[in-house]
């Protein structure tokens, strides 16, 4: 059997090389597929060679990975890519080489015989059926929607370069699968602008087959490359949110020594001394966070280790954030004025002067009769004036990768809140959090008593990696609890999905993966702990509607669900006003 498989592999490899004309190409024959249906395996091999001959397979694979990185649905995207590749090379190679058309038809017949019922359940499956039947029978009549989609794909038969294929895949996905993709994430230019550094930092293990799990990004890129030419496959459209296979990532002693260096390089030097850092980690990294670390920084732009890619990326994102402000500065300024006005009205109510009876102050002649006749010897009145500085606010922003598509909007909304609070004199601190390897990164944008100019630092906000919400809230609240103000408020912007890749330190116990109910419960415990200590906590939720139950478990009644991040400052303004008025 082994000799038979080697023979098949050699034959298929020679076929791929013959078609592409490049005998140095790394061919990937599907021997197992050949044993199931030799015609599908042969045709897929022919397409693999043909695409390599006419187009740049690596560039297409990289585009697909970038699109998925930006939250495109892997299943439908891959199916559209296969259909587009089929149109780009199928007829072309069949016209050049005799025998290919016969193999293609037999492959189609096999798929229609064995997978017809499965294909009929989904739009892309029905489109594939229509394309295959058209090739087998020719000129078959289709319903209008299918015919329009077929005509659109047929345009690729004259495609001249890889970019034309990529544009067509992008156009079809955005039109057929997710019409809101450009609005939420961006156009093709923005997809292609995703950098290799971002892709290699991301954890692709959830998308890999089990045998490729340890390889991560390079393996996923290769996996995509192989799947592109599949004539058969999984035609079932996947859910918008892929079910993630939560794994534990183990590292060696040598890799562990490099972790802190990687954190410094990616997020800038810490503003804590080694002793302060050790003390904080000892204080907060306990229990389920016992194998984790905390890292406090002002960001890579404020304190870089050296010039590297991450520094350049941070500069680029800062510029994008500022451009977003310049494009919307009238709206932003108007919102600052509105929010400032609302808060000022509430503060004026608190600052109304009330006269109270006292044992010193301004003498009240009408009370002199009490001398010698009453135990209440208070003959004076004093004026009392409440102060807005009885309030202090901390804004904690989720800066994990899930916020990437809306990071410029997050910056603008945070800036509106910061400016309004500064103008009414309420001290406030702003931090973001994400988790990189086993370190939860807390980036500081302003301290409580800094002036308005410090608010500009929010434009350095960037997103990255995962989020260990419970640990971030526990650590960030330390400074808030230490404030003297009577009324303490923490506002947390998140997507309601605490999720952290687990990194096992050498010789450590294997912690339970931080996701799902386990992570939600931990985050909820931290929120309730703060409330028990007298802190008002508001959760502002910007995730998927189906995550609302988790958000309710974390924040109880005090949470706000916003479908559009543009309502963030309005929601926060209403909450702050309520707190100011209730504590008059």
JSON list of N, CA and C in Angstrom, two decimals, residues 8-9 11-21 25-31 33-34 37-53 57 85-86 89 93 97 100 103-104 107 225-232:
[
{"chain": "A", "resi": 8, "resn": "UNK", "atom": "N", "xyz": [1.57, 6.83, -6.79]},
{"chain": "A", "resi": 8, "resn": "UNK", "atom": "CA", "xyz": [0.52, 7.81, -7.11]},
{"chain": "A", "resi": 8, "resn": "UNK", "atom": "C", "xyz": [1.05, 9.23, -6.91]},
{"chain": "A", "resi": 9, "resn": "UNK", "atom": "N", "xyz": [1.75, 9.44, -5.80]},
{"chain": "A", "resi": 9, "resn": "UNK", "atom": "CA", "xyz": [2.31, 10.76, -5.50]},
{"chain": "A", "resi": 9, "resn": "UNK", "atom": "C", "xyz": [3.26, 11.22, -6.60]},
{"chain": "A", "resi": 11, "resn": "UNK", "atom": "N", "xyz": [3.34, 10.20, -9.76]},
{"chain": "A", "resi": 11, "resn": "UNK", "atom": "CA", "xyz": [2.59, 10.44, -11.00]},
{"chain": "A", "resi": 11, "resn": "UNK", "atom": "C", "xyz": [1.89, 11.79, -10.96]},
{"chain": "A", "resi": 12, "resn": "UNK", "atom": "N", "xyz": [1.28, 12.09, -9.82]},
{"chain": "A", "resi": 12, "resn": "UNK", "atom": "CA", "xyz": [0.57, 13.36, -9.70]},
{"chain": "A", "resi": 12, "resn": "UNK", "atom": "C", "xyz": [1.53, 14.54, -9.68]},
{"chain": "A", "resi": 13, "resn": "UNK", "atom": "N", "xyz": [2.67, 14.36, -9.03]},
{"chain": "A", "resi": 13, "resn": "UNK", "atom": "CA", "xyz": [3.67, 15.42, -8.99]},
{"chain": "A", "resi": 13, "resn": "UNK", "atom": "C", "xyz": [4.17, 15.74, -10.40]},
{"chain": "A", "resi": 14, "resn": "UNK", "atom": "N", "xyz": [4.41, 14.70, -11.19]},
{"chain": "A", "resi": 14, "resn": "UNK", "atom": "CA", "xyz": [4.85, 14.89, -12.58]},
{"chain": "A", "resi": 14, "resn": "UNK", "atom": "C", "xyz": [3.78, 15.58, -13.40]},
{"chain": "A", "resi": 15, "resn": "UNK", "atom": "N", "xyz": [2.51, 15.25, -13.12]},
{"chain": "A", "resi": 15, "resn": "UNK", "atom": "CA", "xyz": [1.40, 15.89, -13.83]},
{"chain": "A", "resi": 15, "resn": "UNK", "atom": "C", "xyz": [1.37, 17.38, -13.54]},
{"chain": "A", "resi": 16, "resn": "UNK", "atom": "N", "xyz": [1.50, 17.73, -12.27]},
{"chain": "A", "resi": 16, "resn": "UNK", "atom": "CA", "xyz": [1.49, 19.15, -11.86]},
{"chain": "A", "resi": 16, "resn": "UNK", "atom": "C", "xyz": [2.66, 19.88, -12.50]},
{"chain": "A", "resi": 17, "resn": "UNK", "atom": "N", "xyz": [3.84, 19.28, -12.47]},
{"chain": "A", "resi": 17, "resn": "UNK", "atom": "CA", "xyz": [5.02, 19.92, -13.06]},
{"chain": "A", "resi": 17, "resn": "UNK", "atom": "C", "xyz": [4.86, 20.10, -14.57]},
{"chain": "A", "resi": 18, "resn": "UNK", "atom": "N", "xyz": [4.29, 19.09, -15.21]},
{"chain": "A", "resi": 18, "resn": "UNK", "atom": "CA", "xyz": [4.11, 19.16, -16.67]},
{"chain": "A", "resi": 18, "resn": "UNK", "atom": "C", "xyz": [3.17, 20.32, -17.03]},
{"chain": "A", "resi": 19, "resn": "UNK", "atom": "N", "xyz": [2.09, 20.46, -16.28]},
{"chain": "A", "resi": 19, "resn": "UNK", "atom": "CA", "xyz": [1.12, 21.51, -16.56]},
{"chain": "A", "resi": 19, "resn": "UNK", "atom": "C", "xyz": [1.72, 22.90, -16.33]},
{"chain": "A", "resi": 20, "resn": "UNK", "atom": "N", "xyz": [2.43, 23.09, -15.20]},
{"chain": "A", "resi": 20, "resn": "UNK", "atom": "CA", "xyz": [2.95, 24.43, -14.90]},
{"chain": "A", "resi": 20, "resn": "UNK", "atom": "C", "xyz": [4.24, 24.74, -15.64]},
{"chain": "A", "resi": 21, "resn": "UNK", "atom": "N", "xyz": [4.96, 23.70, -16.07]},
{"chain": "A", "resi": 21, "resn": "UNK", "atom": "CA", "xyz": [6.21, 23.90, -16.80]},
{"chain": "A", "resi": 21, "resn": "UNK", "atom": "C", "xyz": [7.37, 24.27, -15.91]},
{"chain": "A", "resi": 25, "resn": "UNK", "atom": "N", "xyz": [8.88, 23.72, -8.82]},
{"chain": "A", "resi": 25, "resn": "UNK", "atom": "CA", "xyz": [7.71, 24.06, -8.01]},
{"chain": "A", "resi": 25, "resn": "UNK", "atom": "C", "xyz": [7.47, 22.98, -6.96]},
{"chain": "A", "resi": 26, "resn": "UNK", "atom": "N", "xyz": [7.12, 23.42, -5.76]},
{"chain": "A", "resi": 26, "resn": "UNK", "atom": "CA", "xyz": [6.81, 22.47, -4.69]},
{"chain": "A", "resi": 26, "resn": "UNK", "atom": "C", "xyz": [5.37, 21.98, -4.87]},
{"chain": "A", "resi": 27, "resn": "UNK", "atom": "N", "xyz": [5.22, 20.81, -5.50]},
{"chain": "A", "resi": 27, "resn": "UNK", "atom": "CA", "xyz": [3.89, 20.26, -5.78]},
{"chain": "A", "resi": 27, "resn": "UNK", "atom": "C", "xyz": [3.33, 19.55, -4.56]},
{"chain": "A", "resi": 28, "resn": "UNK", "atom": "N", "xyz": [2.00, 19.60, -4.41]},
{"chain": "A", "resi": 28, "resn": "UNK", "atom": "CA", "xyz": [1.33, 18.98, -3.26]},
{"chain": "A", "resi": 28, "resn": "UNK", "atom": "C", "xyz": [0.28, 17.99, -3.75]},
{"chain": "A", "resi": 29, "resn": "UNK", "atom": "N", "xyz": [0.69, 16.79, -4.12]},
{"chain": "A", "resi": 29, "resn": "UNK", "atom": "CA", "xyz": [-0.29, 15.80, -4.61]},
{"chain": "A", "resi": 29, "resn": "UNK", "atom": "C", "xyz": [-1.19, 15.30, -3.48]},
{"chain": "A", "resi": 30, "resn": "UNK", "atom": "N", "xyz": [-2.47, 15.14, -3.78]},
{"chain": "A", "resi": 30, "resn": "UNK", "atom": "CA", "xyz": [-3.44, 14.64, -2.80]},
{"chain": "A", "resi": 30, "resn": "UNK", "atom": "C", "xyz": [-3.65, 13.15, -3.01]},
{"chain": "A", "resi": 31, "resn": "UNK", "atom": "N", "xyz": [-2.81, 12.35, -2.36]},
{"chain": "A", "resi": 31, "resn": "UNK", "atom": "CA", "xyz": [-2.86, 10.90, -2.56]},
{"chain": "A", "resi": 31, "resn": "UNK", "atom": "C", "xyz": [-4.14, 10.31, -1.96]},
{"chain": "A", "resi": 33, "resn": "UNK", "atom": "N", "xyz": [-6.97, 11.78, -1.59]},
{"chain": "A", "resi": 33, "resn": "UNK", "atom": "CA", "xyz": [-8.07, 12.17, -2.48]},
{"chain": "A", "resi": 33, "resn": "UNK", "atom": "C", "xyz": [-8.11, 11.30, -3.71]},
{"chain": "A", "resi": 34, "resn": "UNK", "atom": "N", "xyz": [-6.94, 10.93, -4.23]},
{"chain": "A", "resi": 34, "resn": "UNK", "atom": "CA", "xyz": [-6.85, 10.06, -5.41]},
{"chain": "A", "resi": 34, "resn": "UNK", "atom": "C", "xyz": [-7.48, 8.70, -5.12]},
{"chain": "A", "resi": 37, "resn": "UNK", "atom": "N", "xyz": [-11.35, 9.40, -5.16]},
{"chain": "A", "resi": 37, "resn": "UNK", "atom": "CA", "xyz": [-11.82, 9.65, -6.53]},
{"chain": "A", "resi": 37, "resn": "UNK", "atom": "C", "xyz": [-10.65, 10.18, -7.34]},
{"chain": "A", "resi": 38, "resn": "UNK", "atom": "N", "xyz": [-10.13, 9.36, -8.21]},
{"chain": "A", "resi": 38, "resn": "UNK", "atom": "CA", "xyz": [-8.91, 9.74, -8.92]},
{"chain": "A", "resi": 38, "resn": "UNK", "atom": "C", "xyz": [-9.12, 10.94, -9.84]},
{"chain": "A", "resi": 39, "resn": "UNK", "atom": "N", "xyz": [-10.35, 11.11, -10.37]},
{"chain": "A", "resi": 39, "resn": "UNK", "atom": "CA", "xyz": [-10.58, 12.21, -11.31]},
{"chain": "A", "resi": 39, "resn": "UNK", "atom": "C", "xyz": [-10.57, 13.57, -10.61]},
{"chain": "A", "resi": 40, "resn": "UNK", "atom": "N", "xyz": [-11.14, 13.61, -9.41]},
{"chain": "A", "resi": 40, "resn": "UNK", "atom": "CA", "xyz": [-11.10, 14.87, -8.65]},
{"chain": "A", "resi": 40, "resn": "UNK", "atom": "C", "xyz": [-9.66, 15.21, -8.28]},
{"chain": "A", "resi": 41, "resn": "UNK", "atom": "N", "xyz": [-8.91, 14.21, -7.80]},
{"chain": "A", "resi": 41, "resn": "UNK", "atom": "CA", "xyz": [-7.53, 14.45, -7.40]},
{"chain": "A", "resi": 41, "resn": "UNK", "atom": "C", "xyz": [-6.67, 14.88, -8.59]},
{"chain": "A", "resi": 42, "resn": "UNK", "atom": "N", "xyz": [-6.88, 14.24, -9.74]},
{"chain": "A", "resi": 42, "resn": "UNK", "atom": "CA", "xyz": [-6.12, 14.60, -10.94]},
{"chain": "A", "resi": 42, "resn": "UNK", "atom": "C", "xyz": [-6.46, 16.01, -11.40]},
{"chain": "A", "resi": 43, "resn": "UNK", "atom": "N", "xyz": [-7.76, 16.33, -11.40]},
{"chain": "A", "resi": 43, "resn": "UNK", "atom": "CA", "xyz": [-8.18, 17.65, -11.85]},
{"chain": "A", "resi": 43, "resn": "UNK", "atom": "C", "xyz": [-7.67, 18.75, -10.90]},
{"chain": "A", "resi": 44, "resn": "UNK", "atom": "N", "xyz": [-7.71, 18.47, -9.60]},
{"chain": "A", "resi": 44, "resn": "UNK", "atom": "CA", "xyz": [-7.17, 19.44, -8.63]},
{"chain": "A", "resi": 44, "resn": "UNK", "atom": "C", "xyz": [-5.68, 19.65, -8.85]},
{"chain": "A", "resi": 45, "resn": "UNK", "atom": "N", "xyz": [-4.96, 18.57, -9.16]},
{"chain": "A", "resi": 45, "resn": "UNK", "atom": "CA", "xyz": [-3.53, 18.68, -9.45]},
{"chain": "A", "resi": 45, "resn": "UNK", "atom": "C", "xyz": [-3.28, 19.51, -10.70]},
{"chain": "A", "resi": 46, "resn": "UNK", "atom": "N", "xyz": [-4.11, 19.29, -11.71]},
{"chain": "A", "resi": 46, "resn": "UNK", "atom": "CA", "xyz": [-3.98, 20.06, -12.96]},
{"chain": "A", "resi": 46, "resn": "UNK", "atom": "C", "xyz": [-4.22, 21.55, -12.68]},
{"chain": "A", "resi": 47, "resn": "UNK", "atom": "N", "xyz": [-5.26, 21.85, -11.89]},
{"chain": "A", "resi": 47, "resn": "UNK", "atom": "CA", "xyz": [-5.54, 23.26, -11.55]},
{"chain": "A", "resi": 47, "resn": "UNK", "atom": "C", "xyz": [-4.41, 23.88, -10.74]},
{"chain": "A", "resi": 48, "resn": "UNK", "atom": "N", "xyz": [-3.83, 23.08, -9.85]},
{"chain": "A", "resi": 48, "resn": "UNK", "atom": "CA", "xyz": [-2.71, 23.57, -9.04]},
{"chain": "A", "resi": 48, "resn": "UNK", "atom": "C", "xyz": [-1.55, 24.00, -9.93]},
{"chain": "A", "resi": 49, "resn": "UNK", "atom": "N", "xyz": [-1.24, 23.16, -10.92]},
{"chain": "A", "resi": 49, "resn": "UNK", "atom": "CA", "xyz": [-0.16, 23.50, -11.85]},
{"chain": "A", "resi": 49, "resn": "UNK", "atom": "C", "xyz": [-0.54, 24.66, -12.76]},
{"chain": "A", "resi": 50, "resn": "UNK", "atom": "N", "xyz": [-1.80, 24.68, -13.23]},
{"chain": "A", "resi": 50, "resn": "UNK", "atom": "CA", "xyz": [-2.24, 25.72, -14.15]},
{"chain": "A", "resi": 50, "resn": "UNK", "atom": "C", "xyz": [-2.25, 27.09, -13.48]},
{"chain": "A", "resi": 51, "resn": "UNK", "atom": "N", "xyz": [-2.71, 27.13, -12.24]},
{"chain": "A", "resi": 51, "resn": "UNK", "atom": "CA", "xyz": [-2.75, 28.42, -11.57]},
{"chain": "A", "resi": 51, "resn": "UNK", "atom": "C", "xyz": [-1.34, 28.95, -11.33]},
{"chain": "A", "resi": 52, "resn": "UNK", "atom": "N", "xyz": [-0.43, 28.03, -11.00]},
{"chain": "A", "resi": 52, "resn": "UNK", "atom": "CA", "xyz": [0.96, 28.43, -10.79]},
{"chain": "A", "resi": 52, "resn": "UNK", "atom": "C", "xyz": [1.57, 28.94, -12.10]},
{"chain": "A", "resi": 53, "resn": "UNK", "atom": "N", "xyz": [1.10, 28.41, -13.21]},
{"chain": "A", "resi": 53, "resn": "UNK", "atom": "CA", "xyz": [1.62, 28.82, -14.52]},
{"chain": "A", "resi": 53, "resn": "UNK", "atom": "C", "xyz": [1.13, 30.21, -14.91]},
{"chain": "A", "resi": 57, "resn": "UNK", "atom": "N", "xyz": [0.15, 32.14, -7.04]},
{"chain": "A", "resi": 57, "resn": "UNK", "atom": "CA", "xyz": [-0.64, 31.42, -6.04]},
{"chain": "A", "resi": 57, "resn": "UNK", "atom": "C", "xyz": [-0.38, 31.94, -4.63]},
{"chain": "A", "resi": 85, "resn": "UNK", "atom": "N", "xyz": [-11.07, 30.57, -9.02]},
{"chain": "A", "resi": 85, "resn": "UNK", "atom": "CA", "xyz": [-9.90, 29.89, -9.59]},
{"chain": "A", "resi": 85, "resn": "UNK", "atom": "C", "xyz": [-10.32, 28.95, -10.71]},
{"chain": "A", "resi": 86, "resn": "UNK", "atom": "N", "xyz": [-11.42, 28.28, -10.51]},
{"chain": "A", "resi": 86, "resn": "UNK", "atom": "CA", "xyz": [-11.95, 27.36, -11.54]},
{"chain": "A", "resi": 86, "resn": "UNK", "atom": "C", "xyz": [-12.20, 28.12, -12.84]},
{"chain": "A", "resi": 89, "resn": "UNK", "atom": "N", "xyz": [-8.80, 29.33, -14.60]},
{"chain": "A", "resi": 89, "resn": "UNK", "atom": "CA", "xyz": [-7.85, 28.38, -15.23]},
{"chain": "A", "resi": 89, "resn": "UNK", "atom": "C", "xyz": [-8.50, 27.17, -15.88]},
{"chain": "A", "resi": 93, "resn": "UNK", "atom": "N", "xyz": [-6.91, 25.86, -19.41]},
{"chain": "A", "resi": 93, "resn": "UNK", "atom": "CA", "xyz": [-6.03, 24.69, -19.47]},
{"chain": "A", "resi": 93, "resn": "UNK", "atom": "C", "xyz": [-6.67, 23.56, -20.27]},
{"chain": "A", "resi": 97, "resn": "UNK", "atom": "N", "xyz": [-4.70, 21.65, -23.35]},
{"chain": "A", "resi": 97, "resn": "UNK", "atom": "CA", "xyz": [-4.25, 20.26, -23.21]},
{"chain": "A", "resi": 97, "resn": "UNK", "atom": "C", "xyz": [-5.41, 19.29, -23.39]},
{"chain": "A", "resi": 100, "resn": "UNK", "atom": "N", "xyz": [-7.83, 17.08, -20.59]},
{"chain": "A", "resi": 100, "resn": "UNK", "atom": "CA", "xyz": [-8.19, 17.79, -19.35]},
{"chain": "A", "resi": 100, "resn": "UNK", "atom": "C", "xyz": [-9.71, 17.94, -19.24]},
{"chain": "A", "resi": 103, "resn": "UNK", "atom": "N", "xyz": [-11.27, 14.76, -17.99]},
{"chain": "A", "resi": 103, "resn": "UNK", "atom": "CA", "xyz": [-11.02, 14.57, -16.54]},
{"chain": "A", "resi": 103, "resn": "UNK", "atom": "C", "xyz": [-11.91, 15.51, -15.73]},
{"chain": "A", "resi": 104, "resn": "UNK", "atom": "N", "xyz": [-12.04, 16.75, -16.19]},
{"chain": "A", "resi": 104, "resn": "UNK", "atom": "CA", "xyz": [-12.86, 17.73, -15.48]},
{"chain": "A", "resi": 104, "resn": "UNK", "atom": "C", "xyz": [-14.31, 17.29, -15.42]},
{"chain": "A", "resi": 107, "resn": "UNK", "atom": "N", "xyz": [-14.77, 14.52, -12.96]},
{"chain": "A", "resi": 107, "resn": "UNK", "atom": "CA", "xyz": [-14.69, 15.04, -11.59]},
{"chain": "A", "resi": 107, "resn": "UNK", "atom": "C", "xyz": [-16.00, 15.71, -11.20]},
{"chain": "A", "resi": 225, "resn": "UNK", "atom": "N", "xyz": [-3.39, 27.58, 0.64]},
{"chain": "A", "resi": 225, "resn": "UNK", "atom": "CA", "xyz": [-2.88, 27.37, -0.70]},
{"chain": "A", "resi": 225, "resn": "UNK", "atom": "C", "xyz": [-3.35, 26.03, -1.27]},
{"chain": "A", "resi": 226, "resn": "UNK", "atom": "N", "xyz": [-3.35, 25.00, -0.43]},
{"chain": "A", "resi": 226, "resn": "UNK", "atom": "CA", "xyz": [-3.78, 23.68, -0.87]},
{"chain": "A", "resi": 226, "resn": "UNK", "atom": "C", "xyz": [-5.29, 23.62, -1.09]},
{"chain": "A", "resi": 227, "resn": "UNK", "atom": "N", "xyz": [-6.06, 24.28, -0.24]},
{"chain": "A", "resi": 227, "resn": "UNK", "atom": "CA", "xyz": [-7.52, 24.20, -0.33]},
{"chain": "A", "resi": 227, "resn": "UNK", "atom": "C", "xyz": [-8.08, 24.95, -1.54]},
{"chain": "A", "resi": 228, "resn": "UNK", "atom": "N", "xyz": [-7.32, 25.91, -2.07]},
{"chain": "A", "resi": 228, "resn": "UNK", "atom": "CA", "xyz": [-7.82, 26.75, -3.15]},
{"chain": "A", "resi": 228, "resn": "UNK", "atom": "C", "xyz": [-8.18, 25.96, -4.40]},
{"chain": "A", "resi": 229, "resn": "UNK", "atom": "N", "xyz": [-7.47, 24.86, -4.65]},
{"chain": "A", "resi": 229, "resn": "UNK", "atom": "CA", "xyz": [-7.69, 24.13, -5.89]},
{"chain": "A", "resi": 229, "resn": "UNK", "atom": "C", "xyz": [-8.66, 22.96, -5.74]},
{"chain": "A", "resi": 230, "resn": "UNK", "atom": "N", "xyz": [-9.29, 22.84, -4.55]},
{"chain": "A", "resi": 230, "resn": "UNK", "atom": "CA", "xyz": [-10.16, 21.69, -4.29]},
{"chain": "A", "resi": 230, "resn": "UNK", "atom": "C", "xyz": [-11.46, 21.80, -5.07]},
{"chain": "A", "resi": 231, "resn": "UNK", "atom": "N", "xyz": [-11.77, 20.76, -5.87]},
{"chain": "A", "resi": 231, "resn": "UNK", "atom": "CA", "xyz": [-13.04, 20.71, -6.59]},
{"chain": "A", "resi": 231, "resn": "UNK", "atom": "C", "xyz": [-14.14, 20.24, -5.66]},
{"chain": "A", "resi": 232, "resn": "UNK", "atom": "N", "xyz": [-13.84, 19.28, -4.80]},
{"chain": "A", "resi": 232, "resn": "UNK", "atom": "CA", "xyz": [-14.77, 18.86, -3.76]},
{"chain": "A", "resi": 232, "resn": "UNK", "atom": "C", "xyz": [-14.51, 19.69, -2.53]}
]
